[in-house]
PDB file of C-alpha atoms and ligand atoms in Angstrom:
ATOM      1  CA  MET M   1       0.000   0.000   0.000  1.00 97.00           C
ATOM      2  CA  GLU M   2       1.937   2.978  -1.356  1.00 97.00           C
ATOM      3  CA  LEU M   3       0.271   5.669   0.765  1.00 98.00           C
ATOM      4  CA  LEU M   4       1.096   3.748   3.941  1.00 98.00           C
ATOM      5  CA  LYS M   5       4.687   3.053   2.917  1.00 98.00           C
ATOM      6  CA  LYS M   6       5.246   6.740   2.168  1.00 98.00           C
ATOM      7  CA  ARG M   7       3.782   7.712   5.525  1.00 98.00           C
ATOM      8  CA  ILE M   8       5.973   5.234   7.402  1.00 98.00           C
ATOM      9  CA  LEU M   9       9.077   6.605   5.683  1.00 98.00           C
ATOM     10  CA  GLN M  10       7.972  10.193   6.313  1.00 98.00           C
ATOM     11  CA  ASP M  11       6.735   9.954   9.924  1.00 98.00           C
ATOM     12  CA  GLY M  12       7.947   6.623  11.357  1.00 98.00           C
ATOM     13  CA  THR M  13      10.928   6.495  13.680  1.00 96.00           C
ATOM     14  CA  CYS M  14      12.915   3.515  14.830  1.00 94.00           C
ATOM     15  CA  PHE M  15      14.203   2.468  18.178  1.00 91.00           C
ATOM     16  CA  PRO M  16      16.959   0.026  19.103  1.00 89.00           C
ATOM     17  CA  GLY M  17      15.835  -3.596  19.261  1.00 88.00           C
ATOM     18  CA  GLY M  18      13.817  -3.491  16.034  1.00 93.00           C
ATOM     19  CA  ILE M  19      10.949  -1.299  17.208  1.00 95.00           C
ATOM     20  CA  LEU M  20       9.195   1.037  14.808  1.00 97.00           C
ATOM     21  CA  LYS M  21       7.332   3.963  16.269  1.00 97.00           C
ATOM     22  CA  VAL M  22       4.286   5.176  14.348  1.00 98.00           C
ATOM     23  CA  ASP M  23       2.729   7.151  17.188  1.00 98.00           C
ATOM     24  CA  SER M  24       1.834  10.198  15.128  1.00 98.00           C
ATOM     25  CA  PHE M  25      -0.590   8.358  12.819  1.00 98.00           C
ATOM     26  CA  ILE M  26      -1.397   4.824  14.111  1.00 98.00           C
ATOM     27  CA  ASN M  27      -0.504   4.037  17.724  1.00 97.00           C
ATOM     28  CA  HIS M  28      -1.249   7.213  19.667  1.00 98.00           C
ATOM     29  CA  GLN M  29      -2.524  10.036  17.490  1.00 98.00           C
ATOM     30  CA  MET M  30      -4.472   8.421  14.644  1.00 98.00           C
ATOM     31  CA  ASP M  31      -5.096   9.503  11.066  1.00 98.00           C
ATOM     32  CA  PRO M  32      -8.672   8.407  10.295  1.00 98.00           C
ATOM     33  CA  ILE M  33      -8.322   9.072   6.558  1.00 98.00           C
ATOM     34  CA  LEU M  34      -5.298   6.762   6.370  1.00 98.00           C
ATOM     35  CA  MET M  35      -7.085   4.272   8.660  1.00 98.00           C
ATOM     36  CA  LYS M  36     -10.032   4.204   6.255  1.00 98.00           C
ATOM     37  CA  SER M  37      -7.677   3.543   3.320  1.00 98.00           C
ATOM     38  CA  ILE M  38      -6.095   0.724   5.352  1.00 98.00           C
ATOM     39  CA  ALA M  39      -9.531  -0.801   5.951  1.00 98.00           C
ATOM     40  CA  VAL M  40     -10.360  -0.526   2.246  1.00 98.00           C
ATOM     41  CA  GLU M  41      -7.233  -2.597   1.516  1.00 98.00           C
ATOM     42  CA  PHE M  42      -8.241  -5.247   4.071  1.00 98.00           C
ATOM     43  CA  VAL M  43     -11.707  -5.378   2.508  1.00 98.00           C
ATOM     44  CA  ARG M  44     -10.171  -5.758  -0.971  1.00 98.00           C
ATOM     45  CA  LYS M  45      -8.060  -8.683   0.258  1.00 98.00           C
ATOM     46  CA  PHE M  46     -10.658 -10.532   2.337  1.00 98.00           C
ATOM     47  CA  ALA M  47     -14.106  -9.579   0.977  1.00 94.00           C
ATOM     48  CA  SER M  48     -14.264 -12.747  -1.148  1.00 96.00           C
ATOM     49  CA  THR M  49     -13.902 -14.995   1.929  1.00 98.00           C
ATOM     50  CA  ASN M  50     -16.759 -16.136   4.147  1.00 98.00           C
ATOM     51  CA  VAL M  51     -15.722 -13.738   6.954  1.00 98.00           C
ATOM     52  CA  ASN M  52     -18.592 -12.804   9.263  1.00 98.00           C
ATOM     53  CA  LYS M  53     -16.697 -11.337  12.242  1.00 98.00           C
ATOM     54  CA  ILE M  54     -13.651  -9.090  12.735  1.00 98.00           C
ATOM     55  CA  MET M  55     -11.423  -9.715  15.736  1.00 98.00           C
ATOM     56  CA  THR M  56      -8.533  -7.746  17.206  1.00 98.00           C
ATOM     57  CA  ILE M  57      -6.700  -7.130  20.504  1.00 98.00           C
ATOM     58  CA  GLU M  58      -6.940  -3.875  22.435  1.00 97.00           C
ATOM     59  CA  ALA M  59      -5.816  -1.213  22.028  1.00 96.00           C
ATOM     60  CA  SER M  60      -4.048  -0.456  18.758  1.00 96.00           C
ATOM     61  CA  GLY M  61      -5.933  -3.033  16.697  1.00 98.00           C
ATOM     62  CA  ILE M  62      -9.319  -1.504  17.438  1.00 98.00           C
ATOM     63  CA  ALA M  63      -9.116   1.405  14.972  1.00 98.00           C
ATOM     64  CA  PRO M  64      -8.332  -0.662  11.840  1.00 98.00           C
ATOM     65  CA  ALA M  65     -10.711  -3.410  12.999  1.00 98.00           C
ATOM     66  CA  ILE M  66     -13.695  -1.102  13.506  1.00 98.00           C
ATOM     67  CA  MET M  67     -13.087   0.584  10.124  1.00 98.00           C
ATOM     68  CA  THR M  68     -12.929  -2.819   8.419  1.00 98.00           C
ATOM     69  CA  GLY M  69     -16.038  -4.021  10.249  1.00 98.00           C
ATOM     70  CA  TYR M  70     -17.849  -0.834   9.311  1.00 98.00           C
ATOM     71  CA  LEU M  71     -17.039  -1.215   5.618  1.00 98.00           C
ATOM     72  CA  LEU M  72     -18.043  -4.896   5.601  1.00 98.00           C
ATOM     73  CA  GLY M  73     -21.069  -4.370   7.869  1.00 98.00           C
ATOM     74  CA  LEU M  74     -19.739  -6.985  10.313  1.00 98.00           C
ATOM     75  CA  PRO M  75     -19.405  -7.119  14.125  1.00 98.00           C
ATOM     76  CA  VAL M  76     -16.017  -6.405  15.686  1.00 98.00           C
ATOM     77  CA  VAL M  77     -14.787  -8.061  18.887  1.00 98.00           C
ATOM     78  CA  PHE M  78     -11.527  -7.347  20.708  1.00 98.00           C
ATOM     79  CA  GLY M  79      -9.499  -9.437  23.113  1.00 98.00           C
ATOM     80  CA  LYS M  80      -9.141  -7.669  26.458  1.00 97.00           C
ATOM     81  CA  LYS M  81      -5.863  -7.450  28.313  1.00 95.00           C
ATOM     82  CA  LYS M  82      -7.620  -7.378  31.682  1.00 87.00           C
ATOM     83  CA  SER M  83     -10.480  -9.710  32.520  1.00 81.00           C
ATOM     84  CA  PRO M  84     -13.493  -7.801  33.860  1.00 82.00           C
ATOM     85  CA  LYS M  85     -15.071  -9.476  36.915  1.00 83.00           C
ATOM     86  CA  THR M  86     -18.381  -9.353  35.084  1.00 87.00           C
ATOM     87  CA  MET M  87     -17.193 -11.304  32.052  1.00 85.00           C
ATOM     88  CA  LYS M  88     -18.975 -14.605  31.705  1.00 81.00           C
ATOM     89  CA  ASN M  89     -17.493 -17.647  29.963  1.00 89.00           C
ATOM     90  CA  ALA M  90     -14.044 -16.122  29.507  1.00 94.00           C
ATOM     91  CA  LEU M  91     -11.578 -17.799  27.182  1.00 97.00           C
ATOM     92  CA  CYS M  92      -8.001 -16.914  28.090  1.00 97.00           C
ATOM     93  CA  THR M  93      -4.543 -17.167  26.535  1.00 97.00           C
ATOM     94  CA  LYS M  94      -1.099 -15.910  27.541  1.00 96.00           C
ATOM     95  CA  VAL M  95       0.917 -13.702  25.190  1.00 96.00           C
ATOM     96  CA  HIS M  96       4.499 -12.504  25.465  1.00 94.00           C
ATOM     97  CA  SER M  97       5.021  -8.871  24.528  1.00 92.00           C
ATOM     98  CA  PHE M  98       8.505  -8.227  23.259  1.00 83.00           C
ATOM     99  CA  THR M  99       8.067  -4.441  23.177  1.00 84.00           C
ATOM    100  CA  LYS M 100       7.167  -4.470  26.892  1.00 87.00           C
ATOM    101  CA  ASP M 101       9.148  -7.650  27.713  1.00 89.00           C
ATOM    102  CA  ARG M 102       6.428  -9.234  29.806  1.00 93.00           C
ATOM    103  CA  ASP M 103       3.596 -11.765  29.555  1.00 95.00           C
ATOM    104  CA  TYR M 104      -0.021 -10.692  29.596  1.00 94.00           C
ATOM    105  CA  ASP M 105      -3.376 -12.457  29.429  1.00 96.00           C
ATOM    106  CA  VAL M 106      -5.802 -11.904  26.577  1.00 97.00           C
ATOM    107  CA  VAL M 107      -9.401 -12.751  27.373  1.00 97.00           C
ATOM    108  CA  ILE M 108     -12.552 -12.870  25.301  1.00 97.00           C
ATOM    109  CA  SER M 109     -16.030 -14.079  26.154  1.00 97.00           C
ATOM    110  CA  SER M 110     -17.046 -17.310  24.457  1.00 97.00           C
ATOM    111  CA  ASP M 111     -20.363 -15.522  23.817  1.00 97.00           C
ATOM    112  CA  TYR M 112     -18.526 -13.598  21.067  1.00 97.00           C
ATOM    113  CA  LEU M 113     -16.268 -16.309  19.671  1.00 98.00           C
ATOM    114  CA  THR M 114     -18.349 -19.297  18.645  1.00 98.00           C
ATOM    115  CA  PRO M 115     -18.411 -22.147  16.107  1.00 98.00           C
ATOM    116  CA  GLN M 116     -20.641 -19.911  13.936  1.00 98.00           C
ATOM    117  CA  ASP M 117     -17.864 -17.325  13.539  1.00 98.00           C
ATOM    118  CA  ASN M 118     -15.596 -17.048  10.495  1.00 98.00           C
ATOM    119  CA  VAL M 119     -13.014 -14.662  11.874  1.00 98.00           C
ATOM    120  CA  LEU M 120     -10.720 -12.136  10.219  1.00 98.00           C
ATOM    121  CA  PHE M 121      -8.084 -10.995  12.733  1.00 99.00           C
ATOM    122  CA  VAL M 122      -6.767  -7.453  12.193  1.00 98.00           C
ATOM    123  CA  ASP M 123      -3.876  -5.844  14.081  1.00 98.00           C
ATOM    124  CA  ASP M 124      -1.403  -3.000  13.826  1.00 98.00           C
ATOM    125  CA  PHE M 125       1.879  -4.996  13.815  1.00 98.00           C
ATOM    126  CA  LEU M 126       3.099  -8.486  13.081  1.00 98.00           C
ATOM    127  CA  ALA M 127       6.487  -8.996  14.739  1.00 98.00           C
ATOM    128  CA  TYR M 128       7.310 -12.428  16.222  1.00 98.00           C
ATOM    129  CA  GLY M 129       3.683 -13.515  15.939  1.00 98.00           C
ATOM    130  CA  ASN M 130       3.097 -14.026  19.672  1.00 98.00           C
ATOM    131  CA  ALA M 131      -0.155 -12.049  19.810  1.00 98.00           C
ATOM    132  CA  ALA M 132      -1.404 -13.752  16.650  1.00 98.00           C
ATOM    133  CA  MET M 133      -0.542 -17.218  18.030  1.00 98.00           C
ATOM    134  CA  GLY M 134      -2.554 -16.325  21.144  1.00 98.00           C
ATOM    135  CA  VAL M 135      -5.466 -15.403  18.906  1.00 98.00           C
ATOM    136  CA  ILE M 136      -5.213 -18.757  17.111  1.00 98.00           C
ATOM    137  CA  ASP M 137      -5.407 -20.417  20.536  1.00 98.00           C
ATOM    138  CA  LEU M 138      -8.519 -18.382  21.489  1.00 98.00           C
ATOM    139  CA  ILE M 139     -10.171 -19.169  18.160  1.00 98.00           C
ATOM    140  CA  LYS M 140      -9.524 -22.883  18.733  1.00 98.00           C
ATOM    141  CA  GLN M 141     -10.928 -22.646  22.273  1.00 98.00           C
ATOM    142  CA  GLY M 142     -14.064 -20.933  20.959  1.00 98.00           C
ATOM    143  CA  GLY M 143     -14.461 -23.494  18.155  1.00 98.00           C
ATOM    144  CA  ALA M 144     -14.487 -20.630  15.618  1.00 98.00           C
ATOM    145  CA  ASN M 145     -12.934 -20.648  12.138  1.00 98.00           C
ATOM    146  CA  LEU M 146     -10.054 -18.336  11.177  1.00 98.00           C
ATOM    147  CA  VAL M 147     -10.288 -17.048   7.588  1.00 98.00           C
ATOM    148  CA  GLY M 148      -7.132 -14.932   7.714  1.00 98.00           C
ATOM    149  CA  MET M 149      -5.018 -12.335   9.460  1.00 99.00           C
ATOM    150  CA  GLY M 150      -4.407  -8.790   8.233  1.00 98.00           C
ATOM    151  CA  PHE M 151      -1.647  -6.566   9.607  1.00 98.00           C
ATOM    152  CA  ILE M 152      -0.989  -2.910   8.902  1.00 98.00           C
ATOM    153  CA  ILE M 153       2.773  -3.365   9.309  1.00 98.00           C
ATOM    154  CA  GLU M 154       4.782  -6.598   9.228  1.00 98.00           C
ATOM    155  CA  LYS M 155       8.387  -6.672  10.415  1.00 98.00           C
ATOM    156  CA  GLU M 156       9.671  -9.420   8.168  1.00 98.00           C
ATOM    157  CA  PHE M 157      12.985  -9.792  10.014  1.00 97.00           C
ATOM    158  CA  GLN M 158      11.172 -11.019  13.147  1.00 97.00           C
ATOM    159  CA  HIS M 159       9.638 -13.945  11.218  1.00 98.00           C
ATOM    160  CA  GLY M 160       6.107 -13.996  12.667  1.00 98.00           C
ATOM    161  CA  ARG M 161       4.702 -14.872   9.231  1.00 98.00           C
ATOM    162  CA  GLN M 162       6.500 -18.247   9.156  1.00 98.00           C
ATOM    163  CA  ARG M 163       4.910 -19.269  12.465  1.00 98.00           C
ATOM    164  CA  LEU M 164       1.434 -18.323  11.254  1.00 98.00           C
ATOM    165  CA  GLU M 165       1.781 -19.893   7.824  1.00 98.00           C
ATOM    166  CA  ALA M 166       3.014 -23.087   9.497  1.00 98.00           C
ATOM    167  CA  GLU M 167      -0.415 -23.128  11.193  1.00 98.00           C
ATOM    168  CA  GLY M 168      -2.050 -22.835   7.763  1.00 98.00           C
ATOM    169  CA  VAL M 169      -3.074 -19.197   8.253  1.00 98.00           C
ATOM    170  CA  ARG M 170      -3.449 -16.762   5.345  1.00 98.00           C
ATOM    171  CA  VAL M 171      -1.397 -13.658   6.228  1.00 98.00           C
ATOM    172  CA  GLU M 172      -1.774 -10.275   4.488  1.00 98.00           C
ATOM    173  CA  SER M 173       0.283  -7.213   5.417  1.00 98.00           C
ATOM    174  CA  LEU M 174      -0.054  -3.732   3.931  1.00 98.00           C
ATOM    175  CA  ALA M 175       3.574  -2.680   4.470  1.00 98.00           C
ATOM    176  CA  ILE M 176       6.492  -5.041   5.012  1.00 98.00           C
ATOM    177  CA  ILE M 177       9.570  -3.752   6.818  1.00 98.00           C
ATOM    178  CA  GLU M 178      12.653  -5.669   5.703  1.00 97.00           C
ATOM    179  CA  ASP M 179      15.112  -4.091   8.072  1.00 96.00           C
ATOM    180  CA  LEU M 180      15.396  -1.515  10.836  1.00 95.00           C
ATOM    181  CA  SER M 181      19.072  -1.919  11.679  1.00 92.00           C
ATOM    182  CA  ASP M 182      21.164   1.243  12.094  1.00 88.00           C
ATOM    183  CA  CYS M 183      17.807   2.937  12.625  1.00 85.00           C
ATOM    184  CA  ARG M 184      17.108   3.042   8.902  1.00 93.00           C
ATOM    185  CA  ILE M 185      13.645   1.973   7.763  1.00 96.00           C
ATOM    186  CA  LYS M 186      13.879  -0.381   4.782  1.00 96.00           C
ATOM    187  CA  ILE M 187      10.481  -1.204   3.255  1.00 97.00           C
ATOM    188  CA  LYS M 188       9.804  -3.964   0.736  1.00 97.00           C
ATOM    189  CA  ASP M 189       8.733  -2.719  -2.748  1.00 91.00           C
TER     190      ASP M 189
HETATM  191  P1  5GP O 201       4.161  -9.958  18.117  1.00 85.89           P
HETATM  192  O1  5GP O 201       3.175 -10.521  19.082  1.00 85.89           O
HETATM  193  O2  5GP O 201       3.859 -10.293  16.674  1.00 85.89           O
HETATM  194  O3  5GP O 201       5.581 -10.244  18.481  1.00 85.89           O
HETATM  195  O4  5GP O 201       4.023  -8.376  18.248  1.00 85.89           O
HETATM  196  C1  5GP O 201       2.840  -7.781  17.854  1.00 85.89           C
HETATM  197  C2  5GP O 201       2.312  -6.823  18.877  1.00 85.89           C
HETATM  198  O5  5GP O 201       3.375  -6.125  19.545  1.00 85.89           O
HETATM  199  C3  5GP O 201       1.493  -5.767  18.147  1.00 85.89           C
HETATM  200  O6  5GP O 201       0.145  -5.929  18.512  1.00 85.89           O
HETATM  201  C4  5GP O 201       2.032  -4.430  18.604  1.00 85.89           C
HETATM  202  O7  5GP O 201       1.146  -3.861  19.538  1.00 85.89           O
HETATM  203  C5  5GP O 201       3.335  -4.738  19.293  1.00 85.89           C
HETATM  204  N1  5GP O 201       4.503  -4.422  18.440  1.00 85.89           N
HETATM  205  C6  5GP O 201       5.382  -5.302  17.921  1.00 85.89           C
HETATM  206  N2  5GP O 201       6.349  -4.665  17.273  1.00 85.89           N
HETATM  207  C7  5GP O 201       6.082  -3.359  17.354  1.00 85.89           C
HETATM  208  C8  5GP O 201       6.749  -2.184  16.854  1.00 85.89           C
HETATM  209  O8  5GP O 201       7.797  -2.216  16.205  1.00 85.89           O
HETATM  210  N3  5GP O 201       6.154  -0.990  17.141  1.00 85.89           N
HETATM  211  C9  5GP O 201       5.000  -0.901  17.859  1.00 85.89           C
HETATM  212  N4  5GP O 201       4.495   0.314  18.054  1.00 85.89           N
HETATM  213  N5  5GP O 201       4.352  -1.983  18.353  1.00 85.89           N
HETATM  214  C10 5GP O 201       4.877  -3.199  18.098  1.00 85.89           C
END
């Protein structure tokens, strides 16, 4: 997605340890016009599947997920990082965050992840694939079907895609970062 690649090169910054910061347009302040274009791309890639539900994890996945759900007219559900006491029938998985270097739980009610659901998972980043593997676990627990996973930005050098494809998952990313070493952003053509 050319518009996104240009924006990453223009406004993205990198941090040691292979972290890309896109806080001015995706992760903190958000550009809704760009976010809509991102959702249009996800729709283009997945509209021909039998998707009937969009799933993400709070917080940064919610914006692209809700835009995609809006365009497709489908419900959007997000995994929560803290389990509310009032949540019934919680499904739970553990995810390791490499940006924060800690484990956290992701919970979702089995009321919203069922064998009737054909799920498209949408998120901001694919890095090592830990969050996405947790989602695969939740989808299995709920008995739902995963139709694919769409990421705004994939960091190819952290190899998350291989783990997901080994599970038979269709992976689509809108911008692929080949390298961030020496704090230079190298994006795949
Ligand atoms: P993974 O679980 O694939 O290793 O990492 C994906 C999650 O970690 C994403 O949901 C995102 O929130 C966060 N993440 C991974 N890499 C980056 C990065 O370079 N920049 C930012 N802002 N978040 C990242």
